[in-house]
mmCIF file with all atom_site columns, C-alpha atoms in Angstrom:
data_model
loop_
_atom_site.group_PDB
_atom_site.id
_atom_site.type_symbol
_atom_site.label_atom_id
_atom_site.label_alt_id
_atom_site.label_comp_id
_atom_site.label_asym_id
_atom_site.label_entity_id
_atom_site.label_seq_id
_atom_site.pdbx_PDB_ins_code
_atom_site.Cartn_x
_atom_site.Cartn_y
_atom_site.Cartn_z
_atom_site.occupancy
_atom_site.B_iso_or_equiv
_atom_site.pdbx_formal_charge
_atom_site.auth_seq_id
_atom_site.auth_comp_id
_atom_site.auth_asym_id
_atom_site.auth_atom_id
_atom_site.pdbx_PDB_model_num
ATOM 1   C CA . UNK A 1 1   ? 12.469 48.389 -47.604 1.00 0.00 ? 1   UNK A CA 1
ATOM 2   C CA . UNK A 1 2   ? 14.418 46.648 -50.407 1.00 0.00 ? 2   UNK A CA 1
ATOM 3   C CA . UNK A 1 3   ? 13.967 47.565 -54.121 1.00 0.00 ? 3   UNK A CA 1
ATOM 4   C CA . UNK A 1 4   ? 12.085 43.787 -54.225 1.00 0.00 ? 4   UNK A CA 1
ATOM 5   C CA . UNK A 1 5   ? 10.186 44.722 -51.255 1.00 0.00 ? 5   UNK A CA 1
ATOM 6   C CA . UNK A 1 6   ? 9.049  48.165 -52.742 1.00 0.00 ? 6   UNK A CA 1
ATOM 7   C CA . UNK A 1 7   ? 7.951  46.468 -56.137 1.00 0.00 ? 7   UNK A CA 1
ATOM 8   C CA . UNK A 1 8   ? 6.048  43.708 -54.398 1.00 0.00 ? 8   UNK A CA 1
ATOM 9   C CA . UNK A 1 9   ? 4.123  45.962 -52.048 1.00 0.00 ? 9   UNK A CA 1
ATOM 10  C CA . UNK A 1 10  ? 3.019  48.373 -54.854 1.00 0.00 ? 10  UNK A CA 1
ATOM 11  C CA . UNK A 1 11  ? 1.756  45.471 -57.284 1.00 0.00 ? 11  UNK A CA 1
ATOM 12  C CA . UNK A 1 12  ? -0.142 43.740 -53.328 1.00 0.00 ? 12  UNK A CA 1
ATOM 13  C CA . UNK A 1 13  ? -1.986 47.490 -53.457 1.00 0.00 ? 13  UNK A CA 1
ATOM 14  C CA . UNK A 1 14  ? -0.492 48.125 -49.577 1.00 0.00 ? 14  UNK A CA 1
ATOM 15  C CA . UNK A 1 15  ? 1.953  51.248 -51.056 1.00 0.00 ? 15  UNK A CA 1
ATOM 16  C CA . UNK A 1 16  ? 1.052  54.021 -53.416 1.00 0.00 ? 16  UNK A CA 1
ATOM 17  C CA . UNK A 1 17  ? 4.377  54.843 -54.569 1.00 0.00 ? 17  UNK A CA 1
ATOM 18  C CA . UNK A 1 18  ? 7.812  54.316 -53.912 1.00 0.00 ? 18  UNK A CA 1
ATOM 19  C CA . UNK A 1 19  ? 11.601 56.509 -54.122 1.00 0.00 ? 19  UNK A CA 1
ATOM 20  C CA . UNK A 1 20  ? 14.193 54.002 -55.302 1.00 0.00 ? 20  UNK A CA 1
ATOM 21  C CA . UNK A 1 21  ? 17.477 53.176 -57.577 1.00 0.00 ? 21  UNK A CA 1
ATOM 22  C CA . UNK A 1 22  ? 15.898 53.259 -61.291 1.00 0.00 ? 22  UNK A CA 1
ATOM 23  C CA . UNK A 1 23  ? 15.570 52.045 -63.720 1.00 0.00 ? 23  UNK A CA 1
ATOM 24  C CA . UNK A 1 24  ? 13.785 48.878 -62.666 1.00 0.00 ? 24  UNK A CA 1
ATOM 25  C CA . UNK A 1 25  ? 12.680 47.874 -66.144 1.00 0.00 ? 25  UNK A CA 1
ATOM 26  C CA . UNK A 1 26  ? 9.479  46.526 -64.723 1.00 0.00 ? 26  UNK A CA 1
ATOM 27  C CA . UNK A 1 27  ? 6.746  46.011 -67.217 1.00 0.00 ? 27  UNK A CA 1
ATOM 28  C CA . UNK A 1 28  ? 3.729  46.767 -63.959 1.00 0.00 ? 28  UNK A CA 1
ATOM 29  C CA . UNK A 1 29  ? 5.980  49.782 -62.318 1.00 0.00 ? 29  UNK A CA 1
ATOM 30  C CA . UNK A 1 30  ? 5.202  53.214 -63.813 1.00 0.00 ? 30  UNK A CA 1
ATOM 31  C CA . UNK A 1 31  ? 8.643  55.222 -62.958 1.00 0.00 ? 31  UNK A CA 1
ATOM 32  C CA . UNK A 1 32  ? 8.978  58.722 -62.866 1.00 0.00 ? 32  UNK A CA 1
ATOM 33  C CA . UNK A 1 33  ? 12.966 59.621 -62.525 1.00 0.00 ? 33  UNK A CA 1
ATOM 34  C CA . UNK A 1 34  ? 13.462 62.467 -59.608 1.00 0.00 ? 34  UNK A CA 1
ATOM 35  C CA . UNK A 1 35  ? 17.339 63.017 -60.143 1.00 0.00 ? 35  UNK A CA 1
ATOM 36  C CA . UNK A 1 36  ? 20.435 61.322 -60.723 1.00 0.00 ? 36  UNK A CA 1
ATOM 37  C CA . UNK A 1 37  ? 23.193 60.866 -58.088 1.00 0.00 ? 37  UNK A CA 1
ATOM 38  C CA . UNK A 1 38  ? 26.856 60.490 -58.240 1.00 0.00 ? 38  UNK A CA 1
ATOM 39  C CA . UNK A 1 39  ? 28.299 58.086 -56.311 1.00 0.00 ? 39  UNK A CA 1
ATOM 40  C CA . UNK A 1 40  ? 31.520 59.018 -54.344 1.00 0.00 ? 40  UNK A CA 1
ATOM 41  C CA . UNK A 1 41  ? 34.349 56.813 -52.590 1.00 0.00 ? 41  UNK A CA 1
ATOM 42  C CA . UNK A 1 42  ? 34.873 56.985 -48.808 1.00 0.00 ? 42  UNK A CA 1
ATOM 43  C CA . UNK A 1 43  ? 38.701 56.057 -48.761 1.00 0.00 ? 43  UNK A CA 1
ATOM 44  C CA . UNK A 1 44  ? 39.912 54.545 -45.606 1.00 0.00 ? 44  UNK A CA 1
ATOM 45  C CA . UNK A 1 45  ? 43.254 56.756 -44.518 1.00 0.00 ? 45  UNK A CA 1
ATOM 46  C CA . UNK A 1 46  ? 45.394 53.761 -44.314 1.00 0.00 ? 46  UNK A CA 1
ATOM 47  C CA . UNK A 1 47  ? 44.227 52.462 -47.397 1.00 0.00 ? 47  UNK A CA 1
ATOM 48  C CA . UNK A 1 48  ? 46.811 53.337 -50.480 1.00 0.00 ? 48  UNK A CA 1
ATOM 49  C CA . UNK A 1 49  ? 43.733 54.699 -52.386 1.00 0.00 ? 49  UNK A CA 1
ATOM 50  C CA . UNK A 1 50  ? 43.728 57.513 -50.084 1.00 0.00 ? 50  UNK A CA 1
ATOM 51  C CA . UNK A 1 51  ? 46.552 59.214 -51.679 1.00 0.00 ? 51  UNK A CA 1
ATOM 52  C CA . UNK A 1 52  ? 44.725 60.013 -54.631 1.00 0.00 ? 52  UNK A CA 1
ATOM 53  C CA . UNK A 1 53  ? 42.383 62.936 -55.157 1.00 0.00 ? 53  UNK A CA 1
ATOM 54  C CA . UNK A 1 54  ? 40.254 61.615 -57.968 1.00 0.00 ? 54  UNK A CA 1
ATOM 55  C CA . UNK A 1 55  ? 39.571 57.918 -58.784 1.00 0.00 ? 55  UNK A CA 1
ATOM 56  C CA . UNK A 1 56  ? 38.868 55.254 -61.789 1.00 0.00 ? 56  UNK A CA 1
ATOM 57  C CA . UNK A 1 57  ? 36.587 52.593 -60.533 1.00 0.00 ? 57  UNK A CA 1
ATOM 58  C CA . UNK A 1 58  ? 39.519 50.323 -62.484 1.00 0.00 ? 58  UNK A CA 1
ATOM 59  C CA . UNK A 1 59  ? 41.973 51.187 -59.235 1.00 0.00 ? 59  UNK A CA 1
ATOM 60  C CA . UNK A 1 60  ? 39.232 49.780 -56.984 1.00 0.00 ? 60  UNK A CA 1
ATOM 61  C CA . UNK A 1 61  ? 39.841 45.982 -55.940 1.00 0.00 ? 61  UNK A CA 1
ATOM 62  C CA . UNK A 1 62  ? 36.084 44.902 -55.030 1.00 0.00 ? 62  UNK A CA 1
ATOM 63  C CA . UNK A 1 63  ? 37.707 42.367 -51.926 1.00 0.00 ? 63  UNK A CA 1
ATOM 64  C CA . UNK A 1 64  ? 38.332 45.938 -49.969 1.00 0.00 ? 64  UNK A CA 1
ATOM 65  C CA . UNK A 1 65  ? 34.976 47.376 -50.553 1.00 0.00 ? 65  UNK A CA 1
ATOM 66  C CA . UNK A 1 66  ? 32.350 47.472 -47.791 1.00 0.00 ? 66  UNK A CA 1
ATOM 67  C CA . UNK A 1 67  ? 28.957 46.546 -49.337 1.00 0.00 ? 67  UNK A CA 1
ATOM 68  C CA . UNK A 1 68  ? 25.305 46.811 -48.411 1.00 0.00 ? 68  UNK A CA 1
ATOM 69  C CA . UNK A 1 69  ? 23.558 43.475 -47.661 1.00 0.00 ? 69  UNK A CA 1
ATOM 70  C CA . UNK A 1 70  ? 21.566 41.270 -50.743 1.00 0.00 ? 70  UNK A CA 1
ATOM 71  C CA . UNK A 1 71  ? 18.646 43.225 -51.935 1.00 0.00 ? 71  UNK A CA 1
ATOM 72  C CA . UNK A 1 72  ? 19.890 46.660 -51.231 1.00 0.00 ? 72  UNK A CA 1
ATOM 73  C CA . UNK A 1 73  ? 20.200 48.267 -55.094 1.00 0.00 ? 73  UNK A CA 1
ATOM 74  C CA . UNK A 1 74  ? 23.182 50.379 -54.125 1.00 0.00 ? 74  UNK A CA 1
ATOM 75  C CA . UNK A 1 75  ? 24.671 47.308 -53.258 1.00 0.00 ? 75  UNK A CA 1
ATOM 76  C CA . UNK A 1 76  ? 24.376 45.674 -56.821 1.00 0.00 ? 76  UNK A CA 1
ATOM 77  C CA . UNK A 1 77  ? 24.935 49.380 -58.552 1.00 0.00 ? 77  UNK A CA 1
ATOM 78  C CA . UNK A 1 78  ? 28.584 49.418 -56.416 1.00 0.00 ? 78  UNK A CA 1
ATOM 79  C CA . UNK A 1 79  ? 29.236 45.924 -58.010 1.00 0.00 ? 79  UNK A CA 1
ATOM 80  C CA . UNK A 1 80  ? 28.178 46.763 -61.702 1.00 0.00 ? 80  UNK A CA 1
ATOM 81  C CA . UNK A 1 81  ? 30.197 49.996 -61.404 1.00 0.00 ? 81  UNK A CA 1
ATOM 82  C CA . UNK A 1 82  ? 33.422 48.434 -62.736 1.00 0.00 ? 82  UNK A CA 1
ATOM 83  C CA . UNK A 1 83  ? 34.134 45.907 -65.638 1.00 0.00 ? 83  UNK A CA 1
ATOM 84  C CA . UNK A 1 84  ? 36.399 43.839 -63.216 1.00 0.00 ? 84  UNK A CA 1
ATOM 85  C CA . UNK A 1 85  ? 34.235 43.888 -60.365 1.00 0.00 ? 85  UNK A CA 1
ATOM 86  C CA . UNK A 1 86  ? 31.696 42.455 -62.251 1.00 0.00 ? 86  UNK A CA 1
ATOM 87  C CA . UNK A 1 87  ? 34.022 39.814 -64.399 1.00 0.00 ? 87  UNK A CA 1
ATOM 88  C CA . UNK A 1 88  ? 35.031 38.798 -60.475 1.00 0.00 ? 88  UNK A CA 1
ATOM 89  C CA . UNK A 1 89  ? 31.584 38.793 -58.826 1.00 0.00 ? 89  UNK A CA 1
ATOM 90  C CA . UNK A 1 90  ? 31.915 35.086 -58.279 1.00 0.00 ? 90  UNK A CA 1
ATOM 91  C CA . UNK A 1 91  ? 35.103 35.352 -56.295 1.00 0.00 ? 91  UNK A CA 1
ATOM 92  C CA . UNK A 1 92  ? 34.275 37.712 -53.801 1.00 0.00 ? 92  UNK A CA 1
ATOM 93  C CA . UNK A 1 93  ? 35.219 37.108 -50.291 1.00 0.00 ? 93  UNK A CA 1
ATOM 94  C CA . UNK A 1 94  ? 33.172 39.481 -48.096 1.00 0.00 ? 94  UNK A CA 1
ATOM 95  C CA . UNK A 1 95  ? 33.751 39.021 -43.971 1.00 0.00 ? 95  UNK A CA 1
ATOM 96  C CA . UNK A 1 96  ? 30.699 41.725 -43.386 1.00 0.00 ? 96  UNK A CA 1
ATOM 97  C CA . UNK A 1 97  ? 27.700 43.367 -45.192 1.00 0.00 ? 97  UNK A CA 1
ATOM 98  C CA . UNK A 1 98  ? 25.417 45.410 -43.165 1.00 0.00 ? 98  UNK A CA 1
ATOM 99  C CA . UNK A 1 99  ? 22.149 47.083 -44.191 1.00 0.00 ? 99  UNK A CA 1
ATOM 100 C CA . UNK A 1 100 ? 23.178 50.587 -42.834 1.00 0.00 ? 100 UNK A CA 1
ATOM 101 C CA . UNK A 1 101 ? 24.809 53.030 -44.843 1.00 0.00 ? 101 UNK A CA 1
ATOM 102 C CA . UNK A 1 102 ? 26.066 54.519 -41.639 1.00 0.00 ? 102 UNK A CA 1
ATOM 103 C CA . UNK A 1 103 ? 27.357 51.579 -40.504 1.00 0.00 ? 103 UNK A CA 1
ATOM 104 C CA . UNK A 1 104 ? 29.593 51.446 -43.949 1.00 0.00 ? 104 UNK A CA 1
ATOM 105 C CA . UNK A 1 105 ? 31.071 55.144 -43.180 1.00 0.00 ? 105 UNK A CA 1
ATOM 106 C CA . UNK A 1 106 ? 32.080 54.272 -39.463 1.00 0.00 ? 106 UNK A CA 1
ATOM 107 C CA . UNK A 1 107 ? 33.677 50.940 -40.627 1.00 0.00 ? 107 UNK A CA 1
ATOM 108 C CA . UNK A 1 108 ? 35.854 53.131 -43.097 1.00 0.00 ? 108 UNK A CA 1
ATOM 109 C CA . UNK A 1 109 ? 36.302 56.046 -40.350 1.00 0.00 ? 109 UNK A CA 1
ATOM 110 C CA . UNK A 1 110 ? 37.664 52.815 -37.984 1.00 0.00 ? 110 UNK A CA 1
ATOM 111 C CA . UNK A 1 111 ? 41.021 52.430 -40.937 1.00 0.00 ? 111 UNK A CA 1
ATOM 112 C CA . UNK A 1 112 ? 39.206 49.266 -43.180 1.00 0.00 ? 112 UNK A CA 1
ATOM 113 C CA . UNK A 1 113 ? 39.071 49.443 -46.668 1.00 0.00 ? 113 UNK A CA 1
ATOM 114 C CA . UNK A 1 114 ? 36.827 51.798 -48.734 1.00 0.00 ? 114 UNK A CA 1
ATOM 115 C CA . UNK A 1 115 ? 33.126 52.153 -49.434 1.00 0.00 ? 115 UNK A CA 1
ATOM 116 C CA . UNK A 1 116 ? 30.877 53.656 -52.412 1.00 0.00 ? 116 UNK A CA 1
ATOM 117 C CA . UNK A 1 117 ? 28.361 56.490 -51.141 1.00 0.00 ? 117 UNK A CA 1
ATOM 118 C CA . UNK A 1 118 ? 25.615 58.247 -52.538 1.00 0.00 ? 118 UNK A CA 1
ATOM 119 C CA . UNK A 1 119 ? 26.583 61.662 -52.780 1.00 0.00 ? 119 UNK A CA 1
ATOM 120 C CA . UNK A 1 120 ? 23.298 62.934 -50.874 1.00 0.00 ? 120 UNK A CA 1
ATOM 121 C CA . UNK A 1 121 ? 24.728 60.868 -47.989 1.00 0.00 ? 121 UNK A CA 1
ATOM 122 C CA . UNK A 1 122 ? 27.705 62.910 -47.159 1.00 0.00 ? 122 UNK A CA 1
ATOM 123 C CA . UNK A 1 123 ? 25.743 66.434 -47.117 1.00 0.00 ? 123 UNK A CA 1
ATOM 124 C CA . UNK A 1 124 ? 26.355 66.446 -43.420 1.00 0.00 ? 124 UNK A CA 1
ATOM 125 C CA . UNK A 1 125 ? 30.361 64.985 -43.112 1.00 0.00 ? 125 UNK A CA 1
ATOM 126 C CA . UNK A 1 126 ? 32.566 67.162 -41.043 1.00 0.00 ? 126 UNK A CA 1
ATOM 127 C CA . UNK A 1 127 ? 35.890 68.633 -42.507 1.00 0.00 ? 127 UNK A CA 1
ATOM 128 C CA . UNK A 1 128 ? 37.280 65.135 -41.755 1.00 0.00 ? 128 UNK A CA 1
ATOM 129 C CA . UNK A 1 129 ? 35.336 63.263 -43.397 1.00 0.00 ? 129 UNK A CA 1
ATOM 130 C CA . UNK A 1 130 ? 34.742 64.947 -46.444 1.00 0.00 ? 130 UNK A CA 1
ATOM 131 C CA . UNK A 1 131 ? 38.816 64.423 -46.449 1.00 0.00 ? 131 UNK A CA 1
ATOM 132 C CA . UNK A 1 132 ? 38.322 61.101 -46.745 1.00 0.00 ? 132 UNK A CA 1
ATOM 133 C CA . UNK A 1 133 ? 35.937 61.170 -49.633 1.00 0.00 ? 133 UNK A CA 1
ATOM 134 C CA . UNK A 1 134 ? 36.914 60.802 -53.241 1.00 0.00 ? 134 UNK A CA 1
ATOM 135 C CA . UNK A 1 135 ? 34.996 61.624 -56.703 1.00 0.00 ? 135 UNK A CA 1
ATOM 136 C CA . UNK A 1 136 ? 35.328 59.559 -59.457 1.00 0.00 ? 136 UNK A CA 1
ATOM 137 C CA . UNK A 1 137 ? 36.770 60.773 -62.777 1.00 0.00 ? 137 UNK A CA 1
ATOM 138 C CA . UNK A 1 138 ? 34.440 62.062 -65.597 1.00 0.00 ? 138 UNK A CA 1
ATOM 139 C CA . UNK A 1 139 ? 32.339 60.024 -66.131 1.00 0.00 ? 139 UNK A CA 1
ATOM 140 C CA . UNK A 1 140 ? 30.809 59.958 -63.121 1.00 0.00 ? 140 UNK A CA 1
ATOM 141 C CA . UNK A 1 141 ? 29.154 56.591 -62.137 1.00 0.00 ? 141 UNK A CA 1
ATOM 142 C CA . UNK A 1 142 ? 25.864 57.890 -60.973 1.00 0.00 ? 142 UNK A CA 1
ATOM 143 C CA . UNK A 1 143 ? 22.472 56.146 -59.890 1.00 0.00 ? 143 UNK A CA 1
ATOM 144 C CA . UNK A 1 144 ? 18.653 57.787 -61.076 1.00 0.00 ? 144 UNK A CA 1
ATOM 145 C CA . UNK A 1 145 ? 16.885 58.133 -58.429 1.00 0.00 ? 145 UNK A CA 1
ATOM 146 C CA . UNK A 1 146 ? 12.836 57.464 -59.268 1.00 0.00 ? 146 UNK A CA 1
ATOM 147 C CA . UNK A 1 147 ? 9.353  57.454 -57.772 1.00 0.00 ? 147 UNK A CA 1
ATOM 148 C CA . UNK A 1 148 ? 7.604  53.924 -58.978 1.00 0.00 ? 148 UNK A CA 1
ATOM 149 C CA . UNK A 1 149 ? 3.778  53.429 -58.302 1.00 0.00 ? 149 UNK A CA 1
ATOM 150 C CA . UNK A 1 150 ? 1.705  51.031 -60.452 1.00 0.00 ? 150 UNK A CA 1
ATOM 151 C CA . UNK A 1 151 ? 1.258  51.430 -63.888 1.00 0.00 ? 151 UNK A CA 1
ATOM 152 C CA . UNK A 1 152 ? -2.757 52.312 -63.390 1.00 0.00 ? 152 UNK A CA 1
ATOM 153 C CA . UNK A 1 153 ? -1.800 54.390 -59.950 1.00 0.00 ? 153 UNK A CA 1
ATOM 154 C CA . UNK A 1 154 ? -4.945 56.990 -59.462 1.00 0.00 ? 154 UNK A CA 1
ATOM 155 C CA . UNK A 1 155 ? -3.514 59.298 -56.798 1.00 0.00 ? 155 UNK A CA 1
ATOM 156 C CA . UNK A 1 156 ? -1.501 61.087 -59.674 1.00 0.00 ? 156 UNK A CA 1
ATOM 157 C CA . UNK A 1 157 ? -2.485 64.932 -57.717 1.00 0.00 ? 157 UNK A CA 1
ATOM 158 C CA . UNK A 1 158 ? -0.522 63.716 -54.877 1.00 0.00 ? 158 UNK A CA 1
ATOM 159 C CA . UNK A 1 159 ? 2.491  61.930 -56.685 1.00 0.00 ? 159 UNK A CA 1
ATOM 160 C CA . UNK A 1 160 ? 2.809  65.067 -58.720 1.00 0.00 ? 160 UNK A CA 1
ATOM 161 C CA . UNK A 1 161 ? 2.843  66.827 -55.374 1.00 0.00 ? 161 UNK A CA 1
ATOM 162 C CA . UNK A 1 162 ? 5.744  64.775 -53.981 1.00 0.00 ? 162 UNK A CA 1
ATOM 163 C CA . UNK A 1 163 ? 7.592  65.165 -56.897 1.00 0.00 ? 163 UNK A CA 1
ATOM 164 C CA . UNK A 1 164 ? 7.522  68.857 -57.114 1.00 0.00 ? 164 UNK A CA 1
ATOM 165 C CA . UNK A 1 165 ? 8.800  68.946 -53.176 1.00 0.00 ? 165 UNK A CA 1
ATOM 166 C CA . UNK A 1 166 ? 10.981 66.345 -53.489 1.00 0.00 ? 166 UNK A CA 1
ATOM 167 C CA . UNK A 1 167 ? 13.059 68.201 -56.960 1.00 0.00 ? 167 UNK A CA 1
ATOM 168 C CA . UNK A 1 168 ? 12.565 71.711 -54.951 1.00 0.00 ? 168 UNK A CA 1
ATOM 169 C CA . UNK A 1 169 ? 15.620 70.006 -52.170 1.00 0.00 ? 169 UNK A CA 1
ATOM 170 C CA . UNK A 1 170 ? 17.232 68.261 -54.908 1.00 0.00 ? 170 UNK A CA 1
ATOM 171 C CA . UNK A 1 171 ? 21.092 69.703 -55.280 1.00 0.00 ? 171 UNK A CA 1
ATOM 172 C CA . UNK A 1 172 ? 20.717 71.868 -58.931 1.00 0.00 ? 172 UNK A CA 1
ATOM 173 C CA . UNK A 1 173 ? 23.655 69.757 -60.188 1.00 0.00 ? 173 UNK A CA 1
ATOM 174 C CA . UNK A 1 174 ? 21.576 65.955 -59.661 1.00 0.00 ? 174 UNK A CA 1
ATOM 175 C CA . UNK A 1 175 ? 18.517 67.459 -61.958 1.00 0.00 ? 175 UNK A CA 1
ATOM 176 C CA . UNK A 1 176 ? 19.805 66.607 -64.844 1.00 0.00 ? 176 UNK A CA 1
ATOM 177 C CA . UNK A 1 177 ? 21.605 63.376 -66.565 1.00 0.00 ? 177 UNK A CA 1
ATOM 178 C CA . UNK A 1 178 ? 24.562 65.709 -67.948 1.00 0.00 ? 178 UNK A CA 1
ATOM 179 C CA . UNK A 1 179 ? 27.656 63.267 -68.568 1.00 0.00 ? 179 UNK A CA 1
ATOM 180 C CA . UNK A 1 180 ? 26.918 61.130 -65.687 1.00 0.00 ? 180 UNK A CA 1
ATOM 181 C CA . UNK A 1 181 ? 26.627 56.909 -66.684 1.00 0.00 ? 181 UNK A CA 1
ATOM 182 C CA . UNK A 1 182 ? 24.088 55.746 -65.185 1.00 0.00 ? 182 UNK A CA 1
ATOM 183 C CA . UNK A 1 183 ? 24.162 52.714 -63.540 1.00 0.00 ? 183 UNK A CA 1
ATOM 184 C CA . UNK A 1 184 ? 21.714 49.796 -63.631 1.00 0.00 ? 184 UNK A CA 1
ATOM 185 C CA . UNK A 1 185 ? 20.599 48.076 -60.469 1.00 0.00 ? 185 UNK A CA 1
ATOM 186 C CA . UNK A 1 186 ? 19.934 44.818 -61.600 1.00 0.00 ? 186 UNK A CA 1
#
């Protein structure tokens, strides 16, 4: 489900909690933040980006950036990531969006362009892949990740209960905000 789709569901009553991008800053969503997750560049090996080992989000052109379709939040958190981007949001000229995140990596893997991952998301690469992934200079653009239920939610037992297994799989290094920016959604 989208963030929109989450959000509406909870305030219907047909969800009792969600896991999404947050903040959502919305005044009937209770949010309780889980962890916060860098985002990472899959580079493209034909793409001059590639070259580097670290990256700026300034040396990112958003035109060569594989996105997630409208309503996705790591789609709007990849545009907000840079100044330019966002100065430019009018003017970009997108050929494909897809809803799949895995449909973003094997576009890259095919020699097109770059995408912006969520570090959890490349847990599982293979030695080539992870050669194809770049971090991001300090600091590192990074997205909270949140449970959201209703602001008068009653199952509290249980959403404590998710939390708790949820932060015990959690990589030490996203349980804390450290020097990370966190990145709004909206």
């Amino acid at each position: 489900l989208t963030t929109a789709q989450i959000i509406e569901k909870l305030k219907q009553g047909t969800i009792d909690c969600g896991i999404l991008a947050t903040p959502i800053h919305e005044p009937a969503i209770t949010e309780m933040p889980l962890y916060w997750e860098p985002l990472v560049a899959y580079v493209s090996k034909k793409h001059p980006l590639f070259k580097k080992t670290s990256l700026l989000m300034s040396e990112i052109d958003i035109n060569e950036v594989w996105l997630l379709n409208e309503g996705h939040c790591l789609r709007n958190q990849v545009i907000n990531l840079c100044h330019d981007m966002q100065k430019h949001k009018e003017e970009i000229h997108l050929d494909y969006q897809t809803g799949s995140v895995e449909t973003l990596k094997k576009i890259v893997e095919l020699g097109k362009g770059i995408t912006i991952l969520p570090e959890l998301a490349i847990q599982d690469f293979n030695a080539r892949q992870i050669g194809m992934v770049r971090y991001f200079k300090t600091p590192e653009p990074t997205r909270e990740i949140g449970l959201v239920m209703t602001k008068n939610y009653v199952k509290k037992r249980i959403i404590d209960a998710l939390k708790e297994e949820i932060i015990t799989v959690v990589p030490e290094k996203m349980k804390n905000v450290g020097n990370k920016v966190v990145l709004e959604i909206m």
